[in-house]
Amino acid sequence: MFRRVKLARAEEPRSQPISENFMVVEELPLPFSEWLVQSSRYGLAAVAVFLIGSLFFSYLVTAFRYGASEGFYLTAKVMFRGVGEFFQISPRRIIAMAGLAFKEAVRRRVLVSFAVFIAILLFAGWFLDTESTQPGQLYISFVLTSTNFLVLALVLLLSVFSLPTDIKQKTIYTVVTKPVRAWEVVLGRITGFCAIGTLILLAMGVFSYWFVVRGLAHNHVVNTDDIRPSELIEGGVEGATLKNRNHFHSFPVDTNGQGKTDMRMGHWHEVGRQGEGENASYQVGRARDGLAARIPEYGKLRFLDRTGALAEPISVGYEWTYRGYFEGGTLAAAIWRLEGITPENFPDGLEIFWSISVFRTHKGDIEKGVSGSWTLAHPENDNQSPPIPFESKEFSLDSLYIEREFELATGETIDIFKEYADDKGRMDFILRCDDRGQYFGVAQADFYQHVGDRNFAWNFAKGYLSIWIQMTLVIGMGVMFSTFLSAPVALLATLGSVVMGFFTSHVKELALSVFNPENSTIDGGGPIESLIRLVNQMNVSVDLDLGFATAVIQALDAVIMAFMWAVAVMVPDFSRFDMVGYVAEGFNVPADVWCQQLVVGLAYSFVVTCLGYFLLRTREIAA
């Protein structure tokens, strides 16, 4: 499975790369308690500002309808009454309203969306790349992404058309004439739509899991005529499986009749021998590690320059500054320090994963990777292991299993924990580039120690939990907009908010390029200036001619981007709920991450519910 090495025998061949499209973790997740402390002040302030802004927005709406003084009176009345009614909410009436919304959704045949999803799964085999080197990633990404878009589209249409349709058809009068508060109307709608959406999402999740597991399940057959004595295992044999699902495996089998295949297409198999001599047959087990939930342990990264001194990494001119680079053929290196490296935690050895980027100053042999090496080092003295050489494989995740003990030429046996780890369980892993004139680029999350695995089914469910949180946010915004807008306008407003939510970081960067261009990485100005450059085919690095027209354009851009920035700050950042990378790449979704998502989702749901109440109460129908 891995390239297993003893430090005195580092010349053994290495395995296939694990992944061709590894996940990039630009920011390591904070522990939930630390995140909660850091975010509580900002979150409470944001909620307060949002609620105050909601009141002001409600006043503008009522002032437009009834006049300034009447609008102020009505808004103040709704505000004070809303606080009192909030503490008089009846769970029984909310459940009753939710039941009505649930039945309404069923009458509108929303279950057809599930049939559409099943049809997508049935015909997916026609479009998925059967020769993909990572079928697990492909299948998981497909089902999670298709479910996400389908569910969000469903609840978007369901939530924005419900209340305006009831008002238009005057069926809402049968509700508001009864002792039902506006809080209960809004909460009932949100709860009912969330209930029907949850059932549909649950069914999609079950069928998606079955689709992924069934799609990756396969067997291999061994041709016993190809079995030959092993060159690596004394007394053992080696062979290869027949091709199935566009791949085959090679494997060794030891004298006890046990072995493992190499890693291909993201998985491996156990191999067992039955019988002896000419009657021996070989059985290949089920695929392993194709569906995984690895737990990584990241270390602290620092860089050395070409003289061996601590320094900042080198910039090779790439705009994306995620990775830092260091020079090959010198003392320059990248060093990760891991903690908890003890015999109790890793009794057999160390299993590490890494990925690197290569910057070539000369082409050399383009079909051959750049040579590098790993060295284990004690954090407090000069003890270092013999280098473990490897050949770089860009855009892939590579692995190494370092056995715990090795034998020196003198016959002395060395324990890596006693030799290279201190009393606190800290150990340094030094990465060097051995080819002069070439550069390795790495980031802190590009190297990690595999410390365990979690259940894939539960990890898959956490991916669907992130979709559920997005679904509740869309339902909340859809119901909120539908309390004061017509159905088509509410649809556009909710859709615009969702689209903005997926690009909030880009909008904020674009706003920074307008307000503070000196500290921005985006050139070209705001939307109006960019349009002028596009029409005139001007380069973004060329300044516009100074003058009154340019000043007006930049002023208008500033106003537009101020509004866009305000919207980007208020809408939820939907990109932070994307767990496809974690699940598809075989990483366990940390509990800290989805707990943060859940808190953020609940906070936004509370805010949009409050806003929906105020807007509904200020309508004539609710008065």
C-alpha positions in Angstrom: 0.0 0.0 0.0 2.7 2.4 1.0 6.3 2.8 0.3 7.6 1.1 3.4 11.2 2.0 4.3 13.7 1.2 6.9 16.0 4.2 7.2 19.1 2.0 6.3 17.3 0.6 3.3 15.8 3.7 1.6 16.3 2.4 -1.9 13.1 0.3 -2.0 10.7 1.2 -4.8 7.8 3.4 -3.9 4.1 3.0 -4.5 1.8 4.7 -6.9 0.6 8.2 -6.0 -2.6 8.2 -4.0 -4.5 11.1 -5.5 -4.2 13.0 -8.7 -6.3 15.9 -7.5 -5.6 16.5 -3.8 -7.5 19.0 -1.7 -5.9 22.3 -0.9 -6.4 23.5 2.7 -5.5 27.2 2.7 -6.6 27.8 6.3 -6.5 25.1 9.0 -9.7 25.0 11.0 -9.6 26.5 14.4 -10.8 24.5 17.4 -14.5 25.2 18.0 -14.0 26.7 21.5 -11.3 29.1 20.2 -13.4 30.0 17.2 -16.4 30.6 19.3 -14.5 33.0 21.5 -13.0 34.9 18.6 -16.3 35.0 16.7 -18.7 35.8 19.5 -18.1 39.5 19.7 -18.2 39.9 15.9 -21.2 37.6 15.6 -23.2 39.4 18.3 -22.4 42.8 16.8 -23.3 41.6 13.3 -26.6 40.2 14.6 -27.4 43.5 16.4 -26.4 45.6 13.3 -28.5 43.3 11.1 -31.5 43.5 13.3 -31.2 47.3 13.5 -30.8 47.4 9.8 -33.9 45.2 9.5 -35.9 47.7 11.5 -34.7 50.5 9.4 -35.5 48.6 6.2 -39.0 47.8 7.6 -39.5 51.5 8.3 -38.5 52.4 4.7 -41.0 49.8 3.3 -43.9 51.0 5.6 -43.0 54.7 5.0 -43.2 54.1 1.2 -46.6 52.5 1.7 -48.2 54.7 4.4 -46.1 57.8 4.8 -43.2 58.8 7.0 -45.1 59.4 10.3 -47.5 56.5 9.9 -44.6 54.2 8.9 -42.6 55.2 12.0 -45.6 54.6 14.3 -46.3 51.2 12.7 -42.7 50.1 12.8 -42.3 51.1 16.5 -45.6 49.3 17.3 -44.5 46.1 15.5 -41.1 46.2 17.2 -42.5 46.4 20.8 -45.3 44.0 20.0 -42.8 41.6 18.4 -40.7 41.3 21.5 -43.7 40.5 23.6 -45.1 38.0 21.1 -41.8 36.3 20.8 -42.1 35.0 24.3 -45.7 33.9 23.7 -44.9 31.6 20.8 -46.8 28.4 20.9 -45.0 25.3 19.7 -48.3 23.7 19.0 -49.4 26.4 16.6 -45.9 26.3 14.9 -46.3 22.5 14.4 -49.8 23.1 13.0 -48.5 25.7 10.6 -45.6 23.5 9.7 -48.0 20.7 8.9 -50.0 23.0 6.5 -46.7 24.0 4.8 -45.7 20.3 4.5 -49.0 19.3 3.0 -48.8 22.3 0.6 -45.4 21.2 -0.5 -46.6 17.6 -1.1 -49.6 19.0 -3.2 -47.1 20.8 -5.3 -45.4 17.5 -6.2 -42.0 18.4 -4.8 -41.3 14.7 -4.5 -40.9 14.8 -8.3 -37.4 16.2 -7.5 -36.5 12.9 -5.9 -37.5 11.0 -9.0 -35.4 13.4 -11.0 -32.4 12.6 -8.7 -32.9 8.9 -9.2 -33.0 9.3 -12.9 -29.7 11.3 -12.7 -28.1 8.4 -10.8 -29.5 5.8 -13.3 -28.0 7.6 -16.3 -24.8 8.9 -14.5 -22.8 5.9 -15.8 -23.1 7.3 -19.3 -21.3 10.5 -18.4 -18.9 9.7 -15.6 -15.3 8.9 -16.7 -14.9 5.2 -16.3 -11.2 5.5 -16.8 -10.7 8.1 -14.1 -7.6 7.5 -12.0 -9.6 8.4 -8.9 -13.1 6.9 -9.3 -13.9 7.4 -5.6 -13.4 11.1 -5.8 -15.4 11.3 -9.0 -18.4 9.4 -7.7 -18.5 11.3 -4.3 -18.1 14.7 -5.9 -20.8 13.9 -8.4 -23.5 12.8 -5.9 -22.8 15.6 -3.4 -22.7 18.4 -6.1 -25.8 17.2 -7.9 -27.7 16.8 -4.6 -26.6 20.3 -3.5 -27.8 22.1 -6.6 -31.0 20.1 -6.9 -32.1 20.5 -3.3 -31.2 24.3 -3.3 -33.2 24.8 -6.5 -36.1 22.9 -5.1 -36.4 24.8 -1.7 -35.7 28.1 -3.5 -38.8 27.7 -5.7 -40.8 26.2 -2.8 -40.1 28.9 -0.3 -40.5 32.0 -2.4 -43.8 31.0 -4.1 -45.7 29.8 -1.0 -46.7 32.9 0.9 -47.3 35.2 -2.1 -49.5 32.6 -3.7 -51.6 32.3 -0.5 -51.9 36.1 -0.3 -52.9 36.3 -3.9 -55.5 33.5 -3.6 -56.6 34.9 -0.3 -56.2 31.6 1.5 -54.0 33.3 4.0 -57.2 34.9 5.5 -58.2 31.5 6.9 -54.9 31.7 9.0 -54.6 35.3 10.1 -58.2 35.4 11.3 -57.3 32.7 13.8 -55.2 33.3 16.9 -52.0 32.7 15.1 -49.1 35.2 15.5 -46.8 36.4 12.7 -43.9 34.7 14.4 -45.7 31.4 14.1 -46.6 31.9 10.5 -43.0 32.6 9.6 -41.5 29.8 11.8 -44.2 27.4 10.6 -43.4 28.0 7.0 -39.7 27.6 7.6 -40.2 24.5 9.7 -42.6 22.8 7.3 -40.4 23.4 4.3 -37.3 22.2 6.2 -39.2 19.1 7.2 -40.1 18.1 3.6 -36.6 19.1 2.4 -35.0 17.0 5.1 -37.0 13.9 4.1 -36.0 14.4 0.5 -32.4 15.0 1.4 -32.3 11.9 3.6 -33.7 9.8 0.8 -31.1 11.3 -1.6 -28.3 10.6 0.9 -29.3 6.9 1.3 -29.4 6.3 -2.5 -26.3 8.3 -3.1 -24.4 6.2 -0.6 -25.6 3.1 -2.2 -24.7 4.5 -5.7 -21.1 5.3 -4.5 -20.5 1.9 -2.7 -22.0 -0.1 -5.5 -20.2 1.8 -8.2 -16.8 1.3 -6.7 -17.3 -2.4 -5.7 -15.4 -4.8 -7.9 -13.3 -8.0 -7.8 -10.1 -9.1 -9.4 -8.9 -12.5 -10.5 -5.3 -13.8 -10.3 -3.8 -15.8 -13.2 -1.8 -18.4 -11.4 0.4 -18.9 -14.5 1.9 -15.4 -13.9 3.0 -16.2 -10.3 6.8 -16.1 -9.9 9.3 -16.0 -7.1 9.5 -12.6 -5.4 12.6 -10.4 -5.7 11.9 -8.5 -2.5 10.5 -11.2 -0.1 12.7 -14.2 0.6 10.6 -17.3 0.0 7.7 -15.3 -1.2 6.0 -14.9 -4.6 4.7 -12.0 -6.6 2.2 -11.6 -9.4 -0.6 -9.5 -10.9 -4.3 -9.5 -11.2 -6.3 -9.6 -14.4 -7.6 -6.2 -15.6 -11.0 -5.1 -14.3 -12.6 -1.6 -14.2 -9.7 -0.4 -16.5 -6.9 -1.3 -14.1 -5.0 -4.2 -12.6 -2.8 -4.6 -9.5 0.6 -6.2 -8.8 1.2 -7.8 -5.5 3.7 -9.8 -3.4 2.7 -12.7 -1.1 4.9 -13.8 1.8 5.7 -17.3 3.1 2.5 -17.2 5.3 0.3 -16.7 2.2 -0.6 -13.1 3.0 0.0 -10.0 0.9 -1.3 -6.6 -0.3 -1.6 -5.2 -3.8 -0.1 -1.9 -4.8 -2.2 1.3 -4.7 -4.0 2.0 -8.0 -7.0 4.2 -8.7 -7.1 5.2 -5.1 -7.5 1.7 -3.6 -5.8 -1.6 -2.8 -6.7 -5.2 -2.0 -5.7 -7.8 0.4 -4.4 -11.1 -1.2 -4.5 -14.5 0.4 -3.1 -17.9 -0.8 -5.1 -21.1 -0.4 -3.3 -24.4 -0.9 0.3 -25.1 -1.6 2.5 -25.8 -4.6 0.7 -26.5 -7.9 -2.7 -26.5 -6.2 -2.2 -23.0 -4.8 -4.8 -20.4 -5.6 -5.0 -16.7 -4.8 -8.0 -14.8 -3.6 -8.2 -11.0 -3.9 -10.3 -9.2 -1.2 -12.5 -6.2 -1.5 -11.2 -2.7 -2.4 -9.7 -0.9 0.6 -9.1 2.9 1.2 -11.2 3.9 -1.8 -13.7 5.3 0.6 -11.8 6.6 3.5 -12.1 9.3 6.2 -8.5 9.9 7.3 -7.6 12.0 10.3 -4.6 14.2 9.6 -2.3 15.7 12.1 -0.6 18.9 10.8 2.7 20.3 12.0 4.2 23.7 12.2 6.1 24.7 9.1 9.3 26.8 8.9 11.8 27.4 6.1 15.6 27.5 5.8 17.5 29.5 3.2 20.4 28.3 1.1 22.8 28.9 4.1 20.7 26.8 6.5 19.4 29.8 8.5 15.8 30.4 9.3 14.2 32.6 6.6 11.0 33.4 4.8 10.2 31.3 1.7 11.1 32.5 -1.8 8.5 34.0 -4.1 8.8 32.6 -7.7 6.3 35.1 -9.1 3.1 33.2 -8.8 0.0 35.4 -7.9 -1.3 32.6 -5.7 0.9 32.9 -2.6 -0.5 29.8 -0.8 2.8 27.9 -1.2 6.3 29.1 -0.3 9.3 27.9 -2.3 12.9 27.0 -1.5 16.0 26.4 -3.6 17.3 22.9 -4.5 20.9 21.7 -4.3 21.6 23.9 -1.2 21.0 23.8 2.5 17.5 25.3 1.9 14.7 23.2 3.3 11.2 23.1 4.6 10.8 21.7 8.1 7.6 20.5 9.8 7.5 19.8 13.5 5.0 17.2 14.6 3.9 16.6 18.2 2.7 13.5 19.9 5.2 11.2 18.1 5.4 8.5 20.7 5.6 4.7 20.6 2.2 4.5 22.3 0.5 6.4 19.5 2.4 4.7 16.7 3.8 1.4 17.8 4.8 0.1 14.4 6.0 3.2 12.7 5.1 6.5 11.1 2.7 7.0 8.2 3.1 10.4 6.4 1.5 12.0 3.4 2.7 15.0 1.4 2.2 16.9 -1.8 4.6 19.5 -3.3 4.7 21.9 -6.2 7.8 22.2 -8.4 9.1 25.3 -10.1 11.7 24.5 -12.7 14.3 27.1 -13.8 15.5 24.7 -16.5 13.5 21.9 -18.2 15.9 19.0 -17.7 14.2 15.7 -18.2 10.6 16.8 -18.3 9.3 13.2 -18.0 11.3 12.7 -14.8 10.4 14.3 -11.5 12.7 16.5 -9.4 14.7 14.5 -6.8 14.1 15.3 -3.2 14.6 13.6 0.2 13.1 13.4 3.7 15.1 13.4 6.9 14.0 12.8 10.4 15.6 15.1 13.0 15.6 15.5 16.7 14.2 19.0 17.6 16.9 19.7 20.3 20.1 18.1 19.1 21.9 17.3 15.8 20.6 13.7 15.5 19.4 13.2 11.9 18.4 10.1 10.1 19.8 9.0 6.7 18.0 10.8 3.9 15.0 9.0 2.3 15.1 9.8 -1.4 12.0 10.3 -3.6 11.1 11.6 -7.0 8.5 14.4 -7.1 5.0 13.8 -8.5 3.3 17.2 -8.9 -0.5 17.5 -8.2 -0.6 14.2 -6.4 -0.6 13.0 -2.8 2.3 10.8 -2.0 2.9 8.6 1.0 5.6 7.0 3.1 5.6 4.4 5.9 8.7 4.6 8.0 9.2 1.5 10.1 10.0 2.0 13.7 13.3 0.2 13.9 16.3 -0.1 11.6 19.7 -1.7 11.8 23.0 0.3 11.3 26.0 -1.1 9.4 27.5 -1.8 12.8 24.7 -4.1 13.7 23.2 -1.7 16.2 19.3 -1.4 16.1 18.0 2.1 16.3 14.5 3.1 17.5 13.3 6.2 15.6 11.3 7.4 18.6 14.3 7.2 21.0 16.7 8.6 18.4 14.8 11.4 16.8 11.9 12.4 19.1 12.3 14.3 22.4 10.6 13.7 25.7 7.5 15.7 24.6 7.0 13.6 21.5 8.2 16.2 19.1 10.0 15.3 15.8 11.1 17.3 12.8 10.6 16.2 9.2 13.0 18.0 6.9 12.2 18.2 3.2 15.0 19.1 0.7 15.2 19.5 -3.0 18.3 17.7 -4.3 18.4 19.1 -7.9 20.3 22.3 -8.2 18.4 25.1 -10.0 15.0 23.6 -9.2 12.5 24.7 -6.5 10.0 22.9 -4.2 6.9 24.8 -3.1 5.0 23.7 0.0 2.4 25.0 2.5 1.7 24.0 6.1 -1.2 21.7 5.1 0.8 20.0 2.4 2.3 17.6 4.9 0.5 15.6 7.6 0.8 12.5 9.8 -2.0 9.9 9.4 -3.2 9.4 13.0 -6.3 7.3 12.4 -9.5 6.8 10.4 -13.2 7.5 10.9 -16.2 5.7 9.5 -16.8 6.7 5.9 -20.6 6.4 6.1 -20.7 9.0 9.0 -18.2 11.2 7.1 -20.5 11.0 4.0 -23.4 12.0 6.2 -21.5 15.0 7.4 -21.2 16.1 3.8 -25.0 15.9 3.6 -25.3 17.8 6.8 -23.5 20.8 5.2 -26.1 20.6 2.3 -28.9 20.6 4.9 -27.5 23.8 6.6 -27.4 25.5 3.2 -31.0 24.3 2.5 -32.3 25.8 5.8 -30.6 29.1 4.9 -32.1 29.3 1.5 -35.6 28.4 2.9 -35.2 31.2 5.6 -34.2 33.8 3.0 -36.9 32.7 0.6 -39.7 32.9 3.2 -38.3 36.3 4.4 -38.3 37.9 1.0 -41.7 36.5 0.2 -43.2 38.3 3.2 -43.1 41.6 1.4 -42.2 40.9 -2.3 -44.1 39.3 -5.1 -43.1 35.8 -6.0 -41.0 36.6 -9.1 -39.2 39.4 -7.3 -38.7 37.3 -4.2 -37.2 34.6 -6.4 -34.7 37.0 -7.9 -33.8 38.5 -4.5 -33.2 35.0 -3.0 -31.3 33.7 -6.0 -29.1 36.8 -6.0 -28.4 36.4 -2.3 -27.4 32.8 -2.8 -25.2 33.6 -5.8 -23.6 36.4 -3.8 -23.1 34.0 -0.9 -20.9 31.7 -3.1 -18.7 34.7 -4.1 -18.5 36.8 -1.0 -14.7 36.6 -0.7 -14.3 37.6 -4.4 -16.7 40.6 -3.9 -14.8 41.7 -0.8 -11.5 41.6 -2.7 -13.0 43.5 -5.6 -14.3 46.1 -3.2 -10.8 46.4 -1.7 -9.4 47.0 -5.2 -11.7 50.1 -5.4 -11.3 51.5 -1.9 -7.6 50.6 -1.4 -6.0 49.7 -4.7 -2.4 49.9 -3.3 -3.0 46.9 -1.1 -5.1 44.9 -3.6 -4.0 42.1 -5.9 -6.9 42.9 -8.4 -6.3 45.4 -11.1 -8.8 47.1 -13.4 -11.0 49.0 -11.0 -14.8 48.7 -10.4 -17.5 47.4 -12.7 -17.9 50.7 -14.7 -14.2 51.2 -15.1 -13.8 47.5 -16.1 -16.5 47.9 -18.7 -14.8 50.9 -20.2 -11.5 49.0 -20.3 -13.2 46.1 -22.0 -14.9 48.3 -24.7 -11.6 50.2 -25.4 -9.5 47.0 -25.1 -7.3 48.7 -22.4 -4.8 46.7 -20.3 -5.7 46.5 -16.6 -2.2 47.8 -15.7 -2.7 51.1 -17.7 -4.3 54.0 -15.7 -7.2 55.9 -17.1 -6.6 59.4 -18.2 -7.0 61.9 -15.3 -10.0 64.1 -15.6 -13.5 64.8 -14.5 -15.0 61.8 -16.3 -12.5 59.4 -14.6 -13.3 60.9 -11.2 -17.0 60.5 -11.8 -16.5 56.9 -13.0 -14.4 56.0 -9.9 -16.9 57.7 -7.6 -19.8 55.7 -9.1 -17.7 52.5 -8.8 -17.1 53.3 -5.1 -20.8 53.7 -4.5 -21.6 50.4 -6.3 -18.9 48.5 -4.6 -19.9 49.9 -1.2 -23.4 48.5 -1.7 -21.9 45.2 -3.0 -19.6 44.9 0.0 -22.5 45.6 2.4 -24.5 42.8 0.7 -21.5 40.5 0.8 -21.1 41.1 4.5 -24.8 40.5 5.3 -25.4 37.3 3.3 -24.0 34.0 4.5 -20.8 32.7 2.9 -22.1 29.6 1.2 -18.6 28.6 0.1 -17.6 27.8 3.8 -20.3 25.1 3.8 -18.7 23.2 0.9 -17.6 19.8 2.3 -17.2 18.1 -1.0 -13.4 18.4 -0.9 -13.1 16.8 2.5 -15.4 13.9 1.8 -14.2 13.2 -1.8 -10.5 13.4 -1.0 -10.9 11.0 1.9 -10.4 13.4 4.8 -12.6 13.2 7.9 -14.7 16.3 8.3 -13.5 17.8 11.6 -16.2 18.2 14.3 -14.9 21.7 14.8 -15.8 22.6 11.2 -19.4 21.3 11.1 -20.1 22.7 14.6 -19.0 26.1 13.3 -21.2 25.7 10.3 -24.1 24.7 12.5 -23.7 27.8 14.7 -23.4 30.1 11.7 -26.5 28.5 10.1 -28.6 28.9 13.3 -27.5 32.5 13.7 -28.4 33.5 10.2 -31.7 31.5 10.4 -32.6 33.5 13.6 -31.8 36.8 11.9 -33.9 36.1 8.8 -36.8 34.8 10.9 -36.8 38.1 12.9 -36.7 40.1 9.7 -39.4 38.0 8.1 -41.6 38.7 11.2 -41.2 42.5 11.0 -41.8 42.6 7.3 -44.9 40.4 7.6 -46.3 42.4 10.5 -46.0 45.7 8.6 -48.0 44.3 5.7 -51.7 45.3 5.5 -52.7 41.7 5.5 -51.0 41.1 8.9 -52.2 44.3 10.5 
